[in-house]
Short mmCIF file of C-alpha atoms in Angstrom, two decimals:
data_model
loop_
_atom_site.label_atom_id
_atom_site.label_comp_id
_atom_site.label_asym_id
_atom_site.label_seq_id
_atom_site.Cartn_x
_atom_site.Cartn_y
_atom_site.Cartn_z
CA MET A 1 109.63 57.57 60.92
CA THR A 2 110.62 59.73 63.34
CA THR A 3 112.58 63.00 63.07
CA PRO A 4 114.04 63.84 66.34
CA THR A 5 114.32 67.22 67.48
CA THR A 6 117.12 69.60 66.99
CA GLY A 7 117.88 72.78 67.73
CA ALA A 8 116.22 74.59 64.57
CA ASN A 9 112.83 72.76 65.07
CA TYR A 10 111.96 73.07 69.00
CA THR A 11 112.13 75.76 71.46
CA PRO A 12 110.54 74.77 75.00
CA LEU A 13 107.07 77.19 75.46
CA THR A 14 107.33 79.24 78.27
CA PRO A 15 105.46 82.68 78.28
CA LEU A 16 108.73 84.46 79.25
CA SER A 17 108.88 84.57 75.33
CA PHE A 18 105.55 86.69 75.17
CA LEU A 19 106.94 90.22 77.50
CA ASP A 20 110.21 89.50 74.66
CA ARG A 21 108.23 89.54 71.43
CA ALA A 22 105.57 92.93 73.16
CA ALA A 23 108.81 94.84 74.52
CA LEU A 24 110.16 93.50 70.97
CA VAL A 25 107.11 94.66 69.09
CA TYR A 26 105.74 97.27 70.76
CA PRO A 27 108.39 98.68 72.37
CA GLN A 28 106.14 102.23 73.15
CA LYS A 29 102.72 100.63 73.51
CA GLN A 30 101.32 101.53 76.99
CA GLY A 31 101.03 97.96 77.84
CA VAL A 32 100.41 99.08 82.01
CA VAL A 33 97.46 101.56 82.94
CA TYR A 34 96.77 102.09 86.37
CA GLY A 35 95.47 105.79 87.62
CA ASP A 36 97.90 107.99 86.61
CA ARG A 37 100.64 106.02 86.10
CA ARG A 38 101.98 104.29 82.70
CA MET A 39 103.79 101.63 80.97
CA THR A 40 105.15 100.67 78.25
CA TYR A 41 106.32 97.66 77.50
CA ALA A 42 109.24 98.18 77.03
CA GLU A 43 109.40 99.38 80.48
CA MET A 44 107.33 96.87 82.00
CA ALA A 45 110.08 94.46 80.40
CA ALA A 46 113.33 96.76 81.82
CA GLU A 47 111.19 95.79 85.51
CA ALA A 48 110.76 92.53 85.02
CA THR A 49 114.56 92.28 84.12
CA ALA A 50 115.73 94.39 87.29
CA ALA A 51 113.23 92.71 89.39
CA ALA A 52 114.52 89.39 88.40
CA HIS A 53 117.97 90.51 88.98
CA ALA A 54 117.14 91.39 92.10
CA LEU A 55 115.60 88.41 93.36
CA VAL A 56 118.72 86.51 92.18
CA GLY A 57 121.13 89.45 94.48
CA LEU A 58 118.98 87.76 97.44
CA GLY A 59 119.99 84.99 96.50
CA ILE A 60 117.11 83.05 94.60
CA GLN A 61 118.38 80.00 92.88
CA PRO A 62 116.10 77.94 89.89
CA GLY A 63 112.67 75.91 91.28
CA ASP A 64 113.00 78.41 94.65
CA ARG A 65 109.31 80.23 95.60
CA VAL A 66 108.71 83.86 95.42
CA ALA A 67 105.64 84.53 97.09
CA TYR A 68 103.40 87.91 96.21
CA LEU A 69 100.22 88.68 98.10
CA CYS A 70 98.98 91.85 96.75
CA PRO A 71 95.80 93.14 94.71
CA ASN A 72 95.89 93.80 91.07
CA LEU A 73 98.60 96.26 90.90
CA PRO A 74 101.84 96.50 88.03
CA GLU A 75 103.76 95.08 90.83
CA MET A 76 102.04 91.69 90.62
CA LEU A 77 101.50 91.94 86.71
CA VAL A 78 105.44 92.31 86.19
CA ALA A 79 106.05 89.63 88.59
CA HIS A 80 104.48 86.78 85.94
CA PHE A 81 106.96 87.67 84.55
CA ALA A 82 109.97 88.63 86.64
CA VAL A 83 109.61 85.74 89.09
CA PRO A 84 110.31 82.85 86.67
CA LEU A 85 112.85 84.92 84.35
CA ALA A 86 114.71 84.40 87.73
CA GLY A 87 114.58 80.52 87.08
CA ALA A 88 111.90 81.23 90.37
CA VAL A 89 108.50 79.64 91.11
CA LEU A 90 105.75 82.35 91.42
CA VAL A 91 103.12 81.60 94.40
CA ALA A 92 100.41 84.36 93.64
CA ILE A 93 97.99 84.55 97.19
CA ASN A 94 94.44 85.19 97.71
CA THR A 95 94.25 88.48 99.45
CA ARG A 96 91.81 87.60 101.73
CA LEU A 97 92.55 84.82 103.46
CA SER A 98 94.06 84.97 107.58
CA GLY A 99 97.15 85.41 109.17
CA PRO A 100 97.01 81.71 109.50
CA GLU A 101 96.13 80.47 106.48
CA ILE A 102 98.63 82.72 104.49
CA GLU A 103 101.38 81.45 106.75
CA TYR A 104 100.69 77.99 106.09
CA ILE A 105 100.46 78.48 102.46
CA LEU A 106 104.26 80.81 102.52
CA GLY A 107 105.63 77.56 104.56
CA HIS A 108 103.75 74.51 102.59
CA SER A 109 105.46 76.37 99.58
CA GLY A 110 108.34 77.01 101.31
CA ALA A 111 108.87 80.76 100.23
CA ARG A 112 111.55 82.30 100.65
CA VAL A 113 110.70 86.24 99.40
CA LEU A 114 107.55 87.77 100.30
CA VAL A 115 106.34 91.10 98.21
CA VAL A 116 103.18 92.10 100.14
CA ASP A 117 101.01 95.63 99.84
CA THR A 118 101.52 97.58 102.76
CA GLU A 119 97.70 97.64 103.42
CA LEU A 120 97.67 93.43 103.61
CA TYR A 121 100.57 93.44 105.31
CA ARG A 122 98.57 93.84 108.84
CA VAL A 123 97.05 90.39 108.23
CA VAL A 124 100.01 88.73 107.77
CA GLU A 125 102.77 90.94 110.45
CA PRO A 126 101.94 88.68 113.46
CA ASN A 127 101.96 85.45 111.33
CA LEU A 128 105.56 86.01 110.38
CA GLY A 129 107.76 85.69 113.23
CA GLY A 130 108.30 81.97 113.67
CA MET A 131 108.66 81.70 109.79
CA ALA A 132 112.55 81.08 109.34
CA GLY A 133 112.43 79.76 105.67
CA LEU A 134 111.42 83.35 105.02
CA GLU A 135 114.81 85.74 104.43
CA ALA A 136 113.15 89.09 102.94
CA ILE A 137 109.80 91.15 102.45
CA ILE A 138 109.47 93.27 100.18
CA SER A 139 106.93 95.95 100.33
CA ILE A 140 104.83 97.38 98.17
CA ASP A 141 103.24 101.09 99.65
CA ASP A 142 100.70 101.42 97.10
CA VAL A 143 97.89 103.36 100.22
CA GLY A 144 101.01 105.74 101.26
CA ALA A 145 101.11 103.77 104.63
CA GLY A 146 104.99 104.08 104.42
CA THR A 147 106.99 101.28 104.46
CA PRO A 148 106.69 98.94 107.70
CA ASP A 149 109.95 98.37 109.91
CA GLY A 150 111.71 95.11 108.98
CA THR A 151 110.94 95.60 105.05
CA VAL A 152 112.48 96.72 101.84
CA ARG A 153 110.52 99.13 100.08
CA TYR A 154 109.59 97.49 96.24
CA GLU A 155 111.25 100.54 94.60
CA ASP A 156 114.38 100.70 96.13
CA PHE A 157 114.35 96.85 95.60
CA VAL A 158 113.73 96.84 92.01
CA ALA A 159 116.52 100.25 91.65
CA ASN A 160 119.02 97.48 92.97
CA GLY A 161 118.44 95.13 89.89
CA ALA A 162 118.58 97.75 87.81
CA SER A 163 122.44 97.90 86.63
CA GLY A 164 122.05 94.33 85.36
CA GLY A 165 122.17 93.39 81.51
CA PRO A 166 119.76 91.10 79.65
CA LEU A 167 118.56 88.27 80.66
CA PRO A 168 117.09 84.60 78.51
CA TRP A 169 113.57 85.42 77.97
CA ALA A 170 113.68 81.57 78.04
CA VAL A 171 113.70 77.69 79.90
CA GLU A 172 115.09 75.00 79.25
CA ASP A 173 112.58 73.18 80.56
CA GLU A 174 108.96 73.74 79.56
CA ASN A 175 107.73 70.65 82.23
CA SER A 176 109.07 73.22 85.08
CA PRO A 177 107.20 74.93 86.97
CA ILE A 178 106.18 78.77 86.85
CA SER A 179 103.86 78.95 89.14
CA ILE A 180 101.68 76.88 92.44
CA ASN A 181 98.11 78.62 92.86
CA TYR A 182 96.66 77.12 96.32
CA THR A 183 93.42 76.44 96.05
CA SER A 184 90.42 77.54 98.42
CA GLY A 185 90.98 75.04 101.17
CA THR A 186 86.84 74.75 102.09
CA THR A 187 87.00 71.16 102.54
CA GLY A 188 90.89 70.65 104.56
CA ARG A 189 93.96 72.94 104.18
CA PRO A 190 94.72 74.20 100.50
CA LYS A 191 96.64 72.43 98.06
CA GLY A 192 99.48 74.30 95.93
CA VAL A 193 98.37 73.32 92.30
CA VAL A 194 101.25 72.82 90.46
CA TYR A 195 101.34 74.90 86.94
CA THR A 196 104.33 74.53 84.41
CA HIS A 197 105.79 76.87 81.82
CA ARG A 198 104.01 74.62 78.69
CA GLY A 199 100.68 74.32 80.15
CA ALA A 200 100.69 78.28 80.99
CA TYR A 201 102.17 79.29 77.07
CA LEU A 202 99.39 76.65 75.78
CA ASN A 203 96.37 78.01 78.29
CA ALA A 204 96.90 82.15 77.15
CA LEU A 205 97.19 81.01 73.78
CA GLY A 206 93.71 78.96 74.31
CA GLU A 207 92.51 81.99 76.02
CA LEU A 208 93.35 84.82 73.22
CA ILE A 209 91.35 82.11 71.14
CA HIS A 210 88.35 81.86 73.34
CA SER A 211 87.91 85.66 74.64
CA ARG A 212 88.90 87.01 71.39
CA HIS A 213 91.66 89.33 71.80
CA THR A 214 93.44 91.58 69.59
CA PRO A 215 96.54 93.93 69.23
CA GLN A 216 94.06 96.53 70.22
CA SER A 217 92.01 94.44 73.22
CA VAL A 218 92.21 96.98 76.58
CA TYR A 219 91.17 94.54 79.22
CA LEU A 220 89.87 95.71 82.60
CA TRP A 221 91.62 93.17 85.39
CA THR A 222 88.54 91.98 86.93
CA LEU A 223 89.33 89.23 88.14
CA PRO A 224 92.08 88.38 90.88
CA MET A 225 95.38 87.92 89.24
CA PHE A 226 96.00 85.28 92.53
CA HIS A 227 93.13 83.20 90.41
CA CYS A 228 94.45 80.60 88.63
CA ASN A 229 97.49 83.81 87.88
CA GLY A 230 94.30 85.52 86.23
CA TRP A 231 93.29 82.92 84.21
CA CYS A 232 96.39 83.21 82.67
CA THR A 233 95.91 86.29 81.38
CA THR A 234 98.54 87.83 82.96
CA TRP A 235 100.32 86.50 79.99
CA ALA A 236 97.99 85.88 77.01
CA VAL A 237 97.42 89.88 76.91
CA THR A 238 101.07 90.86 76.94
CA ALA A 239 101.34 88.06 73.90
CA ILE A 240 99.18 90.10 71.98
CA GLY A 241 100.15 93.23 72.74
CA GLY A 242 96.96 94.36 74.37
CA ARG A 243 96.58 97.05 76.80
CA HIS A 244 96.40 95.99 80.84
CA VAL A 245 94.42 98.21 82.82
CA CYS A 246 94.83 97.54 86.46
CA LEU A 247 92.30 97.60 89.18
CA ARG A 248 92.78 97.77 92.98
CA ALA A 249 89.42 97.14 93.98
CA VAL A 250 86.12 95.57 92.11
CA ARG A 251 83.99 98.44 92.45
CA PRO A 252 80.84 98.54 90.28
CA ASP A 253 81.47 102.65 89.73
CA GLU A 254 85.10 102.20 89.51
CA ILE A 255 84.79 99.32 86.96
CA TRP A 256 82.39 100.95 84.64
CA ARG A 257 84.00 104.69 84.78
CA LEU A 258 87.06 102.53 83.12
CA ILE A 259 84.91 101.09 80.93
CA ASP A 260 84.49 104.65 79.44
CA ASP A 261 86.88 106.45 80.51
CA GLU A 262 89.75 103.83 79.33
CA GLY A 263 87.86 102.65 76.04
CA VAL A 264 87.45 98.53 78.28
CA THR A 265 87.14 96.02 75.23
CA HIS A 266 87.56 92.88 77.89
CA LEU A 267 86.87 91.97 81.08
CA ASN A 268 86.97 88.40 82.98
CA ALA A 269 84.88 88.24 85.89
CA ALA A 270 82.85 85.89 88.07
CA PRO A 271 78.47 86.15 87.38
CA THR A 272 78.28 87.85 90.97
CA VAL A 273 80.55 90.49 89.88
CA LEU A 274 78.40 90.59 86.57
CA ILE A 275 75.58 90.81 88.89
CA SER A 276 76.64 94.45 90.36
CA LEU A 277 77.18 95.87 86.81
CA VAL A 278 74.42 94.93 85.45
CA ASN A 279 72.31 96.12 88.58
CA ASP A 280 74.59 99.57 89.50
CA SER A 281 73.13 102.91 88.91
CA ALA A 282 75.64 103.65 86.68
CA ALA A 283 74.75 100.82 84.59
CA HIS A 284 74.84 101.41 80.45
CA PRO A 285 74.45 99.90 76.83
CA PHE A 286 78.57 99.27 76.17
CA ALA A 287 79.10 101.99 73.76
CA GLY A 288 81.55 99.78 72.42
CA GLY A 289 80.62 96.48 72.77
CA LEU A 290 82.35 94.44 75.04
CA ILE A 291 83.77 91.56 75.35
CA ALA A 292 83.02 89.88 78.87
CA THR A 293 83.90 85.89 79.78
CA THR A 294 82.52 84.21 82.79
CA ALA A 295 82.97 81.82 84.81
CA GLY A 296 84.15 80.79 88.70
CA ALA A 297 80.51 79.44 89.14
CA PRO A 298 77.59 78.82 86.27
CA PRO A 299 75.79 81.47 85.48
CA SER A 300 72.06 81.97 85.14
CA PRO A 301 70.44 82.67 81.88
CA THR A 302 68.76 85.21 83.22
CA ILE A 303 72.17 87.47 83.65
CA ILE A 304 73.44 86.31 80.27
CA SER A 305 70.52 87.84 78.96
CA GLN A 306 71.29 91.15 80.71
CA MET A 307 74.39 91.48 79.57
CA GLU A 308 73.76 90.80 75.98
CA GLU A 309 70.85 94.08 76.53
CA LEU A 310 73.65 95.77 77.63
CA GLY A 311 75.59 94.87 74.36
CA ALA A 312 78.09 92.42 76.10
CA THR A 313 79.15 89.41 73.75
CA MET A 314 78.95 86.49 76.72
CA VAL A 315 81.79 83.59 76.67
CA HIS A 316 80.90 80.95 79.24
CA VAL A 317 84.06 78.77 79.94
CA TYR A 318 84.49 76.47 82.53
CA GLY A 319 87.11 74.94 84.59
CA LEU A 320 89.44 75.28 87.51
CA THR A 321 92.59 75.82 89.77
CA GLU A 322 93.91 72.36 88.90
CA THR A 323 93.09 73.53 84.49
CA TYR A 324 94.84 76.72 84.51
CA GLY A 325 91.27 78.33 84.68
CA PRO A 326 88.84 77.81 81.47
CA HIS A 327 88.89 74.44 80.62
CA THR A 328 85.71 74.35 78.50
CA VAL A 329 84.06 76.91 76.34
CA CYS A 330 80.44 77.53 75.63
CA GLU A 331 80.78 77.86 71.58
CA ILE A 332 77.85 79.69 70.03
CA GLN A 333 76.03 77.92 67.07
CA ASP A 334 74.70 80.20 64.12
CA GLU A 335 71.39 78.67 64.40
CA TRP A 336 71.69 79.53 67.94
CA ASN A 337 70.64 83.09 66.71
CA GLY A 338 67.42 81.83 65.73
CA GLU A 339 66.49 80.79 69.10
CA PRO A 340 64.03 82.90 71.32
CA PRO A 341 66.63 85.51 73.63
CA GLU A 342 65.83 82.32 76.41
CA VAL A 343 66.33 79.47 75.05
CA ARG A 344 69.69 81.19 73.39
CA ALA A 345 69.87 81.91 76.67
CA ARG A 346 69.91 78.33 78.76
CA LEU A 347 72.22 77.22 75.85
CA MET A 348 74.63 79.72 76.16
CA ALA A 349 74.67 78.71 80.73
CA ARG A 350 75.86 75.50 79.34
CA GLN A 351 79.76 75.19 79.94
CA GLY A 352 80.11 73.35 76.41
CA VAL A 353 82.94 71.56 74.96
CA SER A 354 87.23 71.66 75.52
CA TYR A 355 89.46 74.46 74.67
CA VAL A 356 91.21 74.16 71.40
CA ILE A 357 94.26 73.52 73.65
CA ALA A 358 92.75 71.19 75.32
CA ASP A 359 92.22 67.29 75.29
CA PRO A 360 86.99 66.48 74.52
CA ILE A 361 86.11 66.64 78.18
CA ARG A 362 84.46 63.39 79.40
CA VAL A 363 81.93 62.90 82.07
CA VAL A 364 82.03 59.52 83.99
CA ASP A 365 80.40 56.96 86.24
CA ASP A 366 82.36 55.46 88.83
CA ASP A 367 83.88 52.91 86.57
CA MET A 368 85.36 55.69 84.53
CA ALA A 369 82.72 55.23 81.33
CA ASP A 370 81.06 57.58 79.61
CA VAL A 371 78.04 58.83 81.20
CA PRO A 372 75.08 58.85 77.81
CA ARG A 373 75.02 61.58 75.97
CA ASP A 374 71.10 61.98 76.71
CA ALA A 375 71.31 65.46 78.78
CA ALA A 376 69.97 63.62 81.58
CA THR A 377 72.86 61.25 82.99
CA MET A 378 74.65 62.31 85.40
CA GLY A 379 78.72 61.78 85.68
CA GLU A 380 81.68 63.15 87.44
CA VAL A 381 83.06 65.73 84.69
CA ALA A 382 87.20 64.62 84.25
CA MET A 383 89.60 66.24 81.68
CA ARG A 384 92.82 65.51 80.82
CA GLY A 385 95.54 67.68 78.17
CA ASN A 386 97.93 70.35 78.13
CA ASN A 387 96.14 72.58 80.29
CA VAL A 388 95.97 70.09 83.32
CA MET A 389 97.79 70.52 86.45
CA GLN A 390 101.43 69.01 86.94
CA GLY A 391 100.21 68.10 90.12
CA TYR A 392 99.36 68.80 93.63
CA PHE A 393 102.66 70.80 94.99
CA ALA A 394 104.10 68.08 97.66
CA ASP A 395 101.42 66.13 98.07
CA GLN A 396 102.07 62.89 96.22
CA ALA A 397 98.66 61.38 97.66
CA SER A 398 96.32 63.63 96.79
CA THR A 399 98.13 64.22 92.94
CA GLU A 400 97.65 60.86 92.23
CA THR A 401 93.92 60.28 93.62
CA ALA A 402 92.87 63.30 91.32
CA PHE A 403 94.27 61.81 88.81
CA ARG A 404 93.08 57.79 88.83
CA GLY A 405 92.38 56.46 85.94
CA GLY A 406 94.58 58.76 83.87
CA PHE A 407 92.43 61.62 84.20
CA PHE A 408 91.51 64.57 86.52
CA HIS A 409 88.42 63.74 88.75
CA SER A 410 87.02 67.42 89.25
CA GLY A 411 84.57 66.50 91.99
CA ASP A 412 81.68 67.74 89.20
CA LEU A 413 78.63 67.01 88.88
CA GLY A 414 77.30 66.84 85.01
CA VAL A 415 75.52 65.98 81.96
CA HIS A 416 76.85 65.08 78.43
CA HIS A 417 74.02 67.07 75.88
CA PRO A 418 73.76 65.11 72.36
CA ASP A 419 75.59 67.95 70.76
CA GLY A 420 78.51 67.02 72.69
CA TYR A 421 78.00 69.58 74.89
CA ILE A 422 78.70 69.33 78.69
CA GLN A 423 76.19 71.03 81.57
CA LEU A 424 77.24 71.24 84.85
CA ARG A 425 74.50 70.15 87.66
CA ASP A 426 76.26 70.57 90.68
CA ARG A 427 80.05 70.18 93.27
CA SER A 428 79.18 66.43 94.06
CA LYS A 429 79.02 68.10 98.00
CA ASP A 430 76.65 69.81 97.28
CA ILE A 431 73.43 67.52 95.33
CA ILE A 432 70.34 67.05 97.42
CA ILE A 433 69.63 63.87 97.50
CA SER A 434 65.69 64.28 98.95
CA GLY A 435 63.85 61.22 99.52
CA GLY A 436 66.08 59.11 96.61
CA GLU A 437 66.02 61.54 93.79
CA ASN A 438 68.87 64.50 93.04
CA ILE A 439 67.99 67.26 93.41
CA SER A 440 70.65 70.26 91.52
CA THR A 441 70.83 73.48 93.46
CA ILE A 442 72.18 74.90 90.62
CA GLU A 443 69.06 74.10 88.35
CA VAL A 444 67.26 75.37 92.02
CA GLU A 445 69.32 79.01 91.53
CA GLN A 446 68.85 79.46 87.55
CA ALA A 447 65.10 78.89 88.04
CA ILE A 448 65.01 81.84 91.49
CA MET A 449 67.72 84.18 89.27
CA SER A 450 64.60 84.61 86.62
CA HIS A 451 62.24 86.20 88.80
CA PRO A 452 62.09 90.21 88.35
CA ALA A 453 62.67 91.22 91.80
CA VAL A 454 66.03 88.44 92.96
CA LEU A 455 69.28 90.07 92.45
CA GLU A 456 71.46 86.89 93.40
CA ALA A 457 70.13 83.71 95.26
CA ALA A 458 72.05 80.06 96.62
CA VAL A 459 70.43 76.89 97.71
CA VAL A 460 71.39 74.17 99.82
CA ALA A 461 70.42 70.78 101.54
CA VAL A 462 69.06 71.98 104.67
CA PRO A 463 67.98 68.63 107.16
CA HIS A 464 64.68 66.91 106.50
CA GLU A 465 62.70 64.60 109.48
CA LYS A 466 60.56 62.45 106.32
CA TRP A 467 62.97 63.37 103.27
CA GLY A 468 66.32 63.61 104.99
CA GLU A 469 67.12 66.68 102.91
CA ARG A 470 65.41 69.42 101.11
CA PRO A 471 66.56 72.28 99.25
CA LYS A 472 66.39 75.91 100.88
CA GLY A 473 66.73 79.16 99.24
CA PHE A 474 69.22 81.94 100.14
CA VAL A 475 67.95 85.16 97.84
CA ILE A 476 69.09 88.86 98.02
CA LEU A 477 66.78 91.12 96.59
CA LYS A 478 66.98 93.77 94.21
CA SER A 479 67.44 97.47 95.67
CA GLY A 480 63.75 98.48 95.99
CA GLU A 481 61.83 94.99 94.45
CA SER A 482 60.23 93.21 96.84
CA ALA A 483 58.92 89.32 97.18
CA THR A 484 57.45 87.37 99.51
CA GLU A 485 58.71 83.71 100.30
CA GLU A 486 55.82 81.62 98.80
CA GLN A 487 56.05 84.17 96.20
CA LEU A 488 59.54 82.69 95.04
CA ILE A 489 58.72 78.97 95.83
CA GLU A 490 55.53 79.39 93.14
CA HIS A 491 57.77 81.38 90.60
CA VAL A 492 59.71 78.16 91.37
CA ARG A 493 57.43 76.04 90.69
CA SER A 494 56.22 77.13 87.69
CA ARG A 495 59.74 76.48 85.73
CA ILE A 496 61.06 72.79 87.18
CA ALA A 497 59.41 70.19 88.64
CA HIS A 498 57.49 71.14 92.28
CA PHE A 499 60.31 68.19 93.95
CA LYS A 500 63.12 71.06 92.86
CA ALA A 501 61.38 73.85 94.62
CA PRO A 502 62.78 74.75 97.66
CA ASP A 503 60.83 74.24 101.33
CA ALA A 504 61.95 77.82 102.49
CA VAL A 505 63.42 80.94 101.20
CA GLU A 506 65.76 83.10 103.84
CA PHE A 507 66.32 86.80 102.65
CA LEU A 508 69.60 88.10 103.43
CA ASP A 509 71.20 91.44 103.01
CA ALA A 510 74.43 89.40 101.53
CA LEU A 511 76.08 85.82 100.74
CA PRO A 512 79.04 84.29 102.23
CA LYS A 513 81.58 84.36 98.72
CA THR A 514 85.56 83.63 98.30
CA SER A 515 88.03 86.75 97.08
CA THR A 516 86.58 85.35 92.84
CA GLY A 517 83.14 85.88 93.92
CA LYS A 518 81.98 82.24 94.57
CA ILE A 519 79.01 81.73 96.87
CA GLN A 520 80.33 79.40 100.14
CA LYS A 521 77.32 77.41 99.87
CA TYR A 522 79.38 75.43 102.80
CA VAL A 523 78.76 78.46 105.07
CA LEU A 524 75.02 78.33 104.43
CA ARG A 525 74.69 74.83 105.30
CA ASP A 526 77.46 74.24 107.82
CA GLN A 527 75.33 76.93 109.78
CA GLU A 528 71.56 74.54 108.96
CA TRP A 529 73.50 71.45 109.78
CA ALA A 530 74.74 72.82 112.98
CA ASP A 531 72.94 71.17 115.60
CA HIS A 532 72.62 67.56 113.40
CA ASP A 533 75.39 64.68 114.11
CA SER A 534 76.10 64.33 110.60
CA ARG A 535 74.80 64.93 106.84
CA VAL A 536 72.44 61.93 105.51
CA HIS A 537 74.66 61.47 102.60
#
């Protein structure tokens, strides 16, 4: 028997309700910390309401897009509630993009308002002249640079809405967009990934469960808020009434200071950030413990072990922009604790099983059939569920391609283990096909990373006259450590099949990375293939 929903048993889901509740339950609790600034949850709700009124005063209508270009400042956190409270859609832009890239996103999204940090304004200013659709620019002067001409000071903007009354922390349609997050665009124009109020609400609850948040959580913003809305943690930590510790720039020494001074209990970070932490001169055991949730690239067993040795509890998750951030988690089984540390770390390096709020993860072949759970047969990782995007904004063709067969196709290649856990082998574009044999760059990288002298490593395919392509390693050594190319190659051969070992290793001072810490393998790969007409595959 089906019973229709009524006002008494159905409320559209929206993360807006999280701040409404936090301000009711914890009005005087410090919700936000940034340097000397302190903001209670009552004050955060008041600022979000004032900013929402100010946006409406600028003519913002339901469904309009409002763009933010700024670091992890309190204003960026408030935006995750203020913009949807005005009925609009938040477009949080990657702060490391170039002016033309930002111009494209502003134009493609149709943003009517841009809120921008003054230090970043100079990046985008030359590209704003011809943007007729952009009607107002609000500037946040966090660094004392002054208010740029032609912009409105953020404080004045908020003051314009401060006299407005309460607004409903609710939506009529939970499937309406709450944000648009643009992909990196490394293989073409970036795509706008549409998140809904329902999906954001549910994925935020998933973050609370799997990263083990409580009202006592003190969360350090090492992950950019523009990246999948901070994996929905902007909304999640607010929901539980934890404390947000904002961070303008990710510097290991500053992270260690804040961990100690603010009593940080949680952070989310890519493996590269964790590598910088454990190798910083300020590194020391986490006095109060720390839950570190990591994703963005497969973490090596080495960095998992190093973080645990300092007393961290590691939560390994995996997902994409198209899945609101994390979609799977490597749930730790009790019996793993009896395994040797290196075995346990290898088990934890797998991408795991779906979030509690998502449908079961699949690894499929070209015909959408599940591959055997033999830990060897590779297929594409496919997902569906509440934390899969609504689609690509204004791009129906790409949406249909991504959702072929009724599942979202990740483009990641992986295997399914007998215990139901998946493990990534590579991005489809990164897999190395050498003489007909598939070589996982992730597997080779993790073998290199297990050498005690290695800080970071990346492996890409390079052209080879006989085999078509072969692996080449790019390595950064730890400060004060040394290793030769021959030593690293032999080390890899001692850990995995010889044919998978790189033929060459190049030592670098830095690896090209995205703003979220992912190594840009295509930069390295393109350099190696510059003199060749095309890839073998």
